[in-house]
């Protein structure tokens, strides 16, 4: 089966419930004619129910930005995969902001990934290097380590439910974007890494997203690269028109993914 581009919006800590409803209202007419790429929005946890209701007449995919890897219990302030499953099909894990600001370890990220898979949710595993790691020539080691740890214990069957986002930390929210050549080099590396550990039939179902200041102006060049199957988009996903425009650019790209 051929993959579709996945154009995913990570809203981070943005948009109130009212703003979330307004976004979906603006989005709906922009989706005629139909967009072929899969659209995914990950709102904040408090806006998930509103997004779910507003999306009933729109029909894009919804995701969460975080999860706690237990079904229920004494975990104040946390939200379980089971709770999320009522609203979403995807959940981000390992975003660099959570790795850095919330000190999430590779082991904890792997625990979350397994909890999501066990509940039938699709993890979007984010990996990426800092500028210092890139300058020190450690970029391939860093990405390999994050993949190894994040995907520890994942079976071939489970892998086909996983999406991987390469997000160089120096490009997130900075306006700096990886060049298409750099992004492609990393995506090809991740693809090769996966093929060494998993069956090709499973690897071929995994979408590899690029994230880091992806916007209307650079979408065509980035998404045209052979191993890039979509984008994880922060800033440019907050406005329905730029979000949909990026999906339409993806739709116009002639390549087998
Ligand atoms: C992100 O939030 O994962 C991201 C890539 O943000 P931005 O597009 O704003 O760089």
PDB file of C-alpha atoms and ligand atoms in Angstrom:
ATOM      1  CA  UNK A   1       0.000   0.000   0.000  1.00  0.00           C
ATOM      2  CA  UNK A   2       1.332   3.458  -0.885  1.00  0.00           C
ATOM      3  CA  UNK A   3       1.834   5.910   1.966  1.00  0.00           C
ATOM      4  CA  UNK A   4       0.296   9.351   1.992  1.00  0.00           C
ATOM      5  CA  UNK A   5       2.222  12.403   3.125  1.00  0.00           C
ATOM      6  CA  UNK A   6       1.503  13.195   6.772  1.00  0.00           C
ATOM      7  CA  UNK A   7       1.279  16.916   7.445  1.00  0.00           C
ATOM      8  CA  UNK A   8       1.234  17.218  11.224  1.00  0.00           C
ATOM      9  CA  UNK A   9       0.758  20.342  13.314  1.00  0.00           C
ATOM     10  CA  UNK A  10       2.226  20.558  16.802  1.00  0.00           C
ATOM     11  CA  UNK A  11       0.507  23.494  18.468  1.00  0.00           C
ATOM     12  CA  UNK A  12       2.691  23.249  21.578  1.00  0.00           C
ATOM     13  CA  UNK A  13       1.317  25.455  24.397  1.00  0.00           C
ATOM     14  CA  UNK A  14      -0.792  27.615  22.083  1.00  0.00           C
ATOM     15  CA  UNK A  15      -4.513  28.247  21.504  1.00  0.00           C
ATOM     16  CA  UNK A  16      -7.348  28.380  24.013  1.00  0.00           C
ATOM     17  CA  UNK A  17     -10.480  26.278  23.591  1.00  0.00           C
ATOM     18  CA  UNK A  18     -12.184  29.182  21.792  1.00  0.00           C
ATOM     19  CA  UNK A  19      -9.203  29.611  19.469  1.00  0.00           C
ATOM     20  CA  UNK A  20      -9.175  25.873  18.792  1.00  0.00           C
ATOM     21  CA  UNK A  21     -12.842  25.982  17.741  1.00  0.00           C
ATOM     22  CA  UNK A  22     -12.132  29.005  15.529  1.00  0.00           C
ATOM     23  CA  UNK A  23      -9.252  27.178  13.829  1.00  0.00           C
ATOM     24  CA  UNK A  24     -11.472  24.239  12.846  1.00  0.00           C
ATOM     25  CA  UNK A  25     -14.153  26.628  11.596  1.00  0.00           C
ATOM     26  CA  UNK A  26     -11.605  28.355   9.365  1.00  0.00           C
ATOM     27  CA  UNK A  27     -10.101  25.026   8.316  1.00  0.00           C
ATOM     28  CA  UNK A  28     -13.282  23.391   7.037  1.00  0.00           C
ATOM     29  CA  UNK A  29     -13.880  25.451   3.847  1.00  0.00           C
ATOM     30  CA  UNK A  30     -10.158  25.345   3.031  1.00  0.00           C
ATOM     31  CA  UNK A  31     -10.393  21.561   2.605  1.00  0.00           C
ATOM     32  CA  UNK A  32     -12.501  21.815  -0.537  1.00  0.00           C
ATOM     33  CA  UNK A  33     -11.354  20.472  -2.936  1.00  0.00           C
ATOM     34  CA  UNK A  34     -10.209  17.524  -0.859  1.00  0.00           C
ATOM     35  CA  UNK A  35      -6.631  17.430   0.373  1.00  0.00           C
ATOM     36  CA  UNK A  36      -4.990  14.053  -0.366  1.00  0.00           C
ATOM     37  CA  UNK A  37      -2.280  14.257   2.298  1.00  0.00           C
ATOM     38  CA  UNK A  38      -3.237  13.164   5.784  1.00  0.00           C
ATOM     39  CA  UNK A  39      -3.650  16.187   8.066  1.00  0.00           C
ATOM     40  CA  UNK A  40      -2.979  15.874  11.783  1.00  0.00           C
ATOM     41  CA  UNK A  41      -3.350  18.503  14.483  1.00  0.00           C
ATOM     42  CA  UNK A  42      -1.992  18.060  18.014  1.00  0.00           C
ATOM     43  CA  UNK A  43      -3.664  20.662  20.257  1.00  0.00           C
ATOM     44  CA  UNK A  44      -3.003  21.165  23.959  1.00  0.00           C
ATOM     45  CA  UNK A  45      -4.633  18.645  26.301  1.00  0.00           C
ATOM     46  CA  UNK A  46      -7.317  21.077  27.483  1.00  0.00           C
ATOM     47  CA  UNK A  47      -8.374  21.757  23.897  1.00  0.00           C
ATOM     48  CA  UNK A  48      -8.572  18.100  22.854  1.00  0.00           C
ATOM     49  CA  UNK A  49     -12.286  17.638  23.573  1.00  0.00           C
ATOM     50  CA  UNK A  50     -13.168  20.871  21.762  1.00  0.00           C
ATOM     51  CA  UNK A  51     -10.964  19.881  18.815  1.00  0.00           C
ATOM     52  CA  UNK A  52     -12.624  16.462  18.736  1.00  0.00           C
ATOM     53  CA  UNK A  53     -16.116  18.015  18.604  1.00  0.00           C
ATOM     54  CA  UNK A  54     -15.167  20.689  16.070  1.00  0.00           C
ATOM     55  CA  UNK A  55     -13.446  18.064  13.931  1.00  0.00           C
ATOM     56  CA  UNK A  56     -16.613  15.937  13.637  1.00  0.00           C
ATOM     57  CA  UNK A  57     -17.598  17.838  10.487  1.00  0.00           C
ATOM     58  CA  UNK A  58     -14.001  18.275   9.251  1.00  0.00           C
ATOM     59  CA  UNK A  59     -12.510  14.793   9.630  1.00  0.00           C
ATOM     60  CA  UNK A  60      -8.754  15.304   9.916  1.00  0.00           C
ATOM     61  CA  UNK A  61      -6.589  13.236  12.287  1.00  0.00           C
ATOM     62  CA  UNK A  62      -6.036  14.387  15.862  1.00  0.00           C
ATOM     63  CA  UNK A  63      -3.092  13.823  18.148  1.00  0.00           C
ATOM     64  CA  UNK A  64      -1.902  14.631  21.650  1.00  0.00           C
ATOM     65  CA  UNK A  65       1.432  16.186  22.560  1.00  0.00           C
ATOM     66  CA  UNK A  66       2.115  14.027  25.582  1.00  0.00           C
ATOM     67  CA  UNK A  67       1.030  10.966  27.561  1.00  0.00           C
ATOM     68  CA  UNK A  68       1.872   9.202  30.816  1.00  0.00           C
ATOM     69  CA  UNK A  69       2.657   5.500  30.353  1.00  0.00           C
ATOM     70  CA  UNK A  70       0.098   4.064  32.831  1.00  0.00           C
ATOM     71  CA  UNK A  71      -3.597   3.267  32.387  1.00  0.00           C
ATOM     72  CA  UNK A  72      -4.791   5.015  35.580  1.00  0.00           C
ATOM     73  CA  UNK A  73      -3.769   5.689  39.168  1.00  0.00           C
ATOM     74  CA  UNK A  74      -1.943   8.095  41.433  1.00  0.00           C
ATOM     75  CA  UNK A  75      -0.156  10.189  38.810  1.00  0.00           C
ATOM     76  CA  UNK A  76      -1.330  13.719  39.582  1.00  0.00           C
ATOM     77  CA  UNK A  77      -1.586  15.962  36.565  1.00  0.00           C
ATOM     78  CA  UNK A  78      -0.971  13.216  34.029  1.00  0.00           C
ATOM     79  CA  UNK A  79      -3.131  11.733  31.271  1.00  0.00           C
ATOM     80  CA  UNK A  80      -3.237   8.075  30.215  1.00  0.00           C
ATOM     81  CA  UNK A  81      -3.279   6.470  26.761  1.00  0.00           C
ATOM     82  CA  UNK A  82      -6.799   5.170  27.496  1.00  0.00           C
ATOM     83  CA  UNK A  83      -8.063   8.704  28.194  1.00  0.00           C
ATOM     84  CA  UNK A  84      -6.444  10.035  25.037  1.00  0.00           C
ATOM     85  CA  UNK A  85      -7.853   7.231  22.926  1.00  0.00           C
ATOM     86  CA  UNK A  86     -11.327   8.747  23.258  1.00  0.00           C
ATOM     87  CA  UNK A  87     -10.104  11.762  21.266  1.00  0.00           C
ATOM     88  CA  UNK A  88      -6.985  11.030  19.240  1.00  0.00           C
ATOM     89  CA  UNK A  89      -5.197   8.459  17.102  1.00  0.00           C
ATOM     90  CA  UNK A  90      -1.621   9.850  17.336  1.00  0.00           C
ATOM     91  CA  UNK A  91       0.575  10.986  20.243  1.00  0.00           C
ATOM     92  CA  UNK A  92       3.952  12.775  20.075  1.00  0.00           C
ATOM     93  CA  UNK A  93       6.731  11.251  22.162  1.00  0.00           C
ATOM     94  CA  UNK A  94      10.295  12.440  22.649  1.00  0.00           C
ATOM     95  CA  UNK A  95       9.798  15.991  21.417  1.00  0.00           C
ATOM     96  CA  UNK A  96      13.033  17.876  22.103  1.00  0.00           C
ATOM     97  CA  UNK A  97      11.195  20.449  24.220  1.00  0.00           C
ATOM     98  CA  UNK A  98      10.081  17.673  26.574  1.00  0.00           C
ATOM     99  CA  UNK A  99      13.492  15.994  26.506  1.00  0.00           C
ATOM    100  CA  UNK A 100      15.161  19.312  27.405  1.00  0.00           C
ATOM    101  CA  UNK A 101      12.664  21.256  29.544  1.00  0.00           C
ATOM    102  CA  UNK A 102      11.005  18.288  31.282  1.00  0.00           C
ATOM    103  CA  UNK A 103      14.163  16.120  31.385  1.00  0.00           C
ATOM    104  CA  UNK A 104      12.472  13.129  29.768  1.00  0.00           C
ATOM    105  CA  UNK A 105      14.896  10.234  29.342  1.00  0.00           C
ATOM    106  CA  UNK A 106      15.152   7.822  26.426  1.00  0.00           C
ATOM    107  CA  UNK A 107      13.916   5.032  28.730  1.00  0.00           C
ATOM    108  CA  UNK A 108      10.805   7.012  29.718  1.00  0.00           C
ATOM    109  CA  UNK A 109      10.136   7.878  26.072  1.00  0.00           C
ATOM    110  CA  UNK A 110      10.390   4.181  25.194  1.00  0.00           C
ATOM    111  CA  UNK A 111       7.951   3.353  28.016  1.00  0.00           C
ATOM    112  CA  UNK A 112       5.471   5.884  26.619  1.00  0.00           C
ATOM    113  CA  UNK A 113       5.857   4.476  23.112  1.00  0.00           C
ATOM    114  CA  UNK A 114       5.049   0.963  24.337  1.00  0.00           C
ATOM    115  CA  UNK A 115       2.079   2.190  26.381  1.00  0.00           C
ATOM    116  CA  UNK A 116       0.672   3.876  23.268  1.00  0.00           C
ATOM    117  CA  UNK A 117       1.170   0.810  21.069  1.00  0.00           C
ATOM    118  CA  UNK A 118      -0.471  -1.409  23.686  1.00  0.00           C
ATOM    119  CA  UNK A 119      -3.516   0.886  23.634  1.00  0.00           C
ATOM    120  CA  UNK A 120      -3.739   1.032  19.848  1.00  0.00           C
ATOM    121  CA  UNK A 121      -2.478   4.609  19.550  1.00  0.00           C
ATOM    122  CA  UNK A 122       0.143   5.663  16.995  1.00  0.00           C
ATOM    123  CA  UNK A 123       3.317   7.171  18.451  1.00  0.00           C
ATOM    124  CA  UNK A 124       5.193   9.909  16.618  1.00  0.00           C
ATOM    125  CA  UNK A 125       8.743   9.467  17.913  1.00  0.00           C
ATOM    126  CA  UNK A 126      10.763  12.690  17.658  1.00  0.00           C
ATOM    127  CA  UNK A 127      14.545  12.624  17.399  1.00  0.00           C
ATOM    128  CA  UNK A 128      17.071  15.350  16.702  1.00  0.00           C
ATOM    129  CA  UNK A 129      20.504  16.715  17.495  1.00  0.00           C
ATOM    130  CA  UNK A 130      21.661  19.975  19.052  1.00  0.00           C
ATOM    131  CA  UNK A 131      23.872  22.392  17.130  1.00  0.00           C
ATOM    132  CA  UNK A 132      26.832  21.454  19.347  1.00  0.00           C
ATOM    133  CA  UNK A 133      26.332  17.741  18.586  1.00  0.00           C
ATOM    134  CA  UNK A 134      26.233  18.527  14.868  1.00  0.00           C
ATOM    135  CA  UNK A 135      29.352  20.695  15.047  1.00  0.00           C
ATOM    136  CA  UNK A 136      31.184  17.957  16.966  1.00  0.00           C
ATOM    137  CA  UNK A 137      30.395  15.510  14.146  1.00  0.00           C
ATOM    138  CA  UNK A 138      28.211  13.349  16.389  1.00  0.00           C
ATOM    139  CA  UNK A 139      24.936  13.749  14.540  1.00  0.00           C
ATOM    140  CA  UNK A 140      24.619  10.176  13.219  1.00  0.00           C
ATOM    141  CA  UNK A 141      25.529   8.695  16.620  1.00  0.00           C
ATOM    142  CA  UNK A 142      22.967  10.881  18.392  1.00  0.00           C
ATOM    143  CA  UNK A 143      20.161   9.958  16.012  1.00  0.00           C
ATOM    144  CA  UNK A 144      21.092   6.258  16.062  1.00  0.00           C
ATOM    145  CA  UNK A 145      21.096   6.281  19.894  1.00  0.00           C
ATOM    146  CA  UNK A 146      17.706   8.011  20.068  1.00  0.00           C
ATOM    147  CA  UNK A 147      16.246   5.545  17.569  1.00  0.00           C
ATOM    148  CA  UNK A 148      17.787   2.560  19.348  1.00  0.00           C
ATOM    149  CA  UNK A 149      16.510   3.632  22.761  1.00  0.00           C
ATOM    150  CA  UNK A 150      13.154   4.950  21.588  1.00  0.00           C
ATOM    151  CA  UNK A 151      12.334   1.815  19.587  1.00  0.00           C
ATOM    152  CA  UNK A 152      13.734  -0.710  22.082  1.00  0.00           C
ATOM    153  CA  UNK A 153      11.558  -3.815  22.220  1.00  0.00           C
ATOM    154  CA  UNK A 154       9.378  -2.775  19.257  1.00  0.00           C
ATOM    155  CA  UNK A 155       8.320  -5.661  17.001  1.00  0.00           C
ATOM    156  CA  UNK A 156       8.046  -5.554  13.226  1.00  0.00           C
ATOM    157  CA  UNK A 157       4.278  -5.514  13.499  1.00  0.00           C
ATOM    158  CA  UNK A 158       4.351  -2.623  15.975  1.00  0.00           C
ATOM    159  CA  UNK A 159       6.836  -0.629  13.897  1.00  0.00           C
ATOM    160  CA  UNK A 160       4.284  -0.153  11.137  1.00  0.00           C
ATOM    161  CA  UNK A 161       2.202   1.912  13.614  1.00  0.00           C
ATOM    162  CA  UNK A 162       5.109   4.252  14.387  1.00  0.00           C
ATOM    163  CA  UNK A 163       5.930   7.573  12.709  1.00  0.00           C
ATOM    164  CA  UNK A 164       9.368   9.100  13.179  1.00  0.00           C
ATOM    165  CA  UNK A 165      10.062  12.827  13.074  1.00  0.00           C
ATOM    166  CA  UNK A 166      13.587  14.101  12.514  1.00  0.00           C
ATOM    167  CA  UNK A 167      13.725  17.506  14.134  1.00  0.00           C
ATOM    168  CA  UNK A 168      17.140  19.141  14.403  1.00  0.00           C
ATOM    169  CA  UNK A 169      16.874  21.077  17.663  1.00  0.00           C
ATOM    170  CA  UNK A 170      18.686  24.092  16.202  1.00  0.00           C
ATOM    171  CA  UNK A 171      15.901  24.412  13.604  1.00  0.00           C
ATOM    172  CA  UNK A 172      12.855  24.236  15.896  1.00  0.00           C
ATOM    173  CA  UNK A 173      11.110  27.579  16.275  1.00  0.00           C
ATOM    174  CA  UNK A 174      14.277  29.416  15.232  1.00  0.00           C
ATOM    175  CA  UNK A 175      13.454  30.237  11.630  1.00  0.00           C
ATOM    176  CA  UNK A 176      16.581  28.190  10.725  1.00  0.00           C
ATOM    177  CA  UNK A 177      15.770  25.232   8.496  1.00  0.00           C
ATOM    178  CA  UNK A 178      17.923  22.268   7.599  1.00  0.00           C
ATOM    179  CA  UNK A 179      18.847  22.472   3.928  1.00  0.00           C
ATOM    180  CA  UNK A 180      16.953  19.930   1.825  1.00  0.00           C
ATOM    181  CA  UNK A 181      20.272  18.079   1.357  1.00  0.00           C
ATOM    182  CA  UNK A 182      20.967  17.900   5.106  1.00  0.00           C
ATOM    183  CA  UNK A 183      17.406  16.826   5.872  1.00  0.00           C
ATOM    184  CA  UNK A 184      17.533  14.156   3.153  1.00  0.00           C
ATOM    185  CA  UNK A 185      20.899  12.878   4.417  1.00  0.00           C
ATOM    186  CA  UNK A 186      19.395  12.360   7.877  1.00  0.00           C
ATOM    187  CA  UNK A 187      16.184  10.786   6.582  1.00  0.00           C
ATOM    188  CA  UNK A 188      18.138   8.388   4.356  1.00  0.00           C
ATOM    189  CA  UNK A 189      20.284   7.512   7.385  1.00  0.00           C
ATOM    190  CA  UNK A 190      17.174   6.805   9.506  1.00  0.00           C
ATOM    191  CA  UNK A 191      15.685   4.696   6.720  1.00  0.00           C
ATOM    192  CA  UNK A 192      18.894   2.647   6.444  1.00  0.00           C
ATOM    193  CA  UNK A 193      19.077   2.300  10.212  1.00  0.00           C
ATOM    194  CA  UNK A 194      15.510   0.959  10.292  1.00  0.00           C
ATOM    195  CA  UNK A 195      16.133  -1.509   7.464  1.00  0.00           C
ATOM    196  CA  UNK A 196      19.047  -3.007   9.413  1.00  0.00           C
ATOM    197  CA  UNK A 197      16.808  -3.751  12.400  1.00  0.00           C
ATOM    198  CA  UNK A 198      13.348  -4.392  11.005  1.00  0.00           C
ATOM    199  CA  UNK A 199      11.774  -6.180   8.071  1.00  0.00           C
ATOM    200  CA  UNK A 200      11.536  -4.031   4.966  1.00  0.00           C
ATOM    201  CA  UNK A 201       7.768  -4.674   4.757  1.00  0.00           C
ATOM    202  CA  UNK A 202       7.370  -2.904   8.140  1.00  0.00           C
ATOM    203  CA  UNK A 203       9.899  -0.155   7.421  1.00  0.00           C
ATOM    204  CA  UNK A 204       8.100   0.712   4.203  1.00  0.00           C
ATOM    205  CA  UNK A 205       4.981   1.582   6.242  1.00  0.00           C
ATOM    206  CA  UNK A 206       6.805   4.027   8.528  1.00  0.00           C
ATOM    207  CA  UNK A 207       6.519   7.683   7.630  1.00  0.00           C
ATOM    208  CA  UNK A 208       9.604   9.807   8.256  1.00  0.00           C
ATOM    209  CA  UNK A 209       8.700  13.446   8.929  1.00  0.00           C
ATOM    210  CA  UNK A 210      10.922  16.503   8.844  1.00  0.00           C
ATOM    211  CA  UNK A 211      10.383  19.156  11.529  1.00  0.00           C
ATOM    212  CA  UNK A 212      12.132  22.462  12.123  1.00  0.00           C
ATOM    213  CA  UNK A 213      10.776  25.748  10.769  1.00  0.00           C
ATOM    214  CA  UNK A 214       8.968  23.985   7.932  1.00  0.00           C
ATOM    215  CA  UNK A 215       6.762  26.574   6.234  1.00  0.00           C
ATOM    216  CA  UNK A 216       5.057  27.408   2.956  1.00  0.00           C
ATOM    217  CA  UNK A 217       8.278  28.880   1.506  1.00  0.00           C
ATOM    218  CA  UNK A 218      10.458  25.787   2.032  1.00  0.00           C
ATOM    219  CA  UNK A 219       7.866  22.973   1.997  1.00  0.00           C
ATOM    220  CA  UNK A 220       8.282  22.036  -1.659  1.00  0.00           C
ATOM    221  CA  UNK A 221      12.053  21.612  -1.499  1.00  0.00           C
ATOM    222  CA  UNK A 222      11.979  19.662   1.752  1.00  0.00           C
ATOM    223  CA  UNK A 223       9.003  17.421   1.025  1.00  0.00           C
ATOM    224  CA  UNK A 224      10.343  16.590  -2.457  1.00  0.00           C
ATOM    225  CA  UNK A 225      13.334  14.793  -0.947  1.00  0.00           C
ATOM    226  CA  UNK A 226      13.155  11.022  -1.542  1.00  0.00           C
ATOM    227  CA  UNK A 227      13.044   9.908   2.103  1.00  0.00           C
ATOM    228  CA  UNK A 228      10.833  12.674   3.536  1.00  0.00           C
ATOM    229  CA  UNK A 229       7.216  11.538   3.928  1.00  0.00           C
ATOM    230  CA  UNK A 230       5.743  14.600   5.609  1.00  0.00           C
ATOM    231  CA  UNK A 231       6.328  17.317   8.150  1.00  0.00           C
ATOM    232  CA  UNK A 232       5.929  18.029  11.840  1.00  0.00           C
ATOM    233  CA  UNK A 233       5.109  21.705  11.888  1.00  0.00           C
ATOM    234  CA  UNK A 234       4.987  24.102  14.829  1.00  0.00           C
ATOM    235  CA  UNK A 235       4.572  27.780  13.966  1.00  0.00           C
ATOM    236  CA  UNK A 236       3.130  27.337  10.463  1.00  0.00           C
ATOM    237  CA  UNK A 237       0.417  24.975  11.745  1.00  0.00           C
ATOM    238  CA  UNK A 238      -1.181  27.627  13.936  1.00  0.00           C
ATOM    239  CA  UNK A 239      -2.852  29.301  10.967  1.00  0.00           C
ATOM    240  CA  UNK A 240      -5.263  27.120   9.003  1.00  0.00           C
ATOM    241  CA  UNK A 241      -4.337  28.712   5.663  1.00  0.00           C
ATOM    242  CA  UNK A 242      -0.571  28.073   5.890  1.00  0.00           C
ATOM    243  CA  UNK A 243      -1.187  24.588   7.279  1.00  0.00           C
ATOM    244  CA  UNK A 244      -3.465  23.655   4.375  1.00  0.00           C
ATOM    245  CA  UNK A 245      -1.171  25.349   1.861  1.00  0.00           C
ATOM    246  CA  UNK A 246       1.688  23.104   2.977  1.00  0.00           C
ATOM    247  CA  UNK A 247      -0.581  20.054   2.516  1.00  0.00           C
ATOM    248  CA  UNK A 248      -1.500  21.251  -0.985  1.00  0.00           C
ATOM    249  CA  UNK A 249       2.191  21.661  -1.803  1.00  0.00           C
ATOM    250  CA  UNK A 250       2.698  18.045  -0.642  1.00  0.00           C
ATOM    251  CA  UNK A 251      -0.224  16.973  -2.834  1.00  0.00           C
ATOM    252  CA  UNK A 252       1.508  18.529  -5.836  1.00  0.00           C
ATOM    253  CA  UNK A 253       4.730  16.580  -5.365  1.00  0.00           C
ATOM    254  CA  UNK A 254       5.118  13.691  -7.780  1.00  0.00           C
ATOM    255  CA  UNK A 255       6.912  10.937  -5.933  1.00  0.00           C
ATOM    256  CA  UNK A 256       6.190   7.472  -4.608  1.00  0.00           C
ATOM    257  CA  UNK A 257       6.315   7.407  -0.846  1.00  0.00           C
TER     258      UNK A 257
HETATM  259  C1  LIG B   1       7.865  21.535  16.342  1.00  0.00           C
HETATM  260  O1  LIG B   1       7.144  22.054  17.172  1.00  0.00           O
HETATM  261  O2  LIG B   1       8.072  20.316  16.414  1.00  0.00           O
HETATM  262  C2  LIG B   1       8.469  22.376  15.298  1.00  0.00           C
HETATM  263  C3  LIG B   1       9.170  21.814  14.347  1.00  0.00           C
HETATM  264  O3  LIG B   1       8.260  23.733  15.389  1.00  0.00           O
HETATM  265  P1  LIG B   1       8.567  24.842  14.260  1.00  0.00           P
HETATM  266  O4  LIG B   1       7.930  24.371  12.977  1.00  0.00           O
HETATM  267  O5  LIG B   1       7.923  26.098  14.771  1.00  0.00           O
HETATM  268  O6  LIG B   1      10.046  24.936  14.126  1.00  0.00           O
END
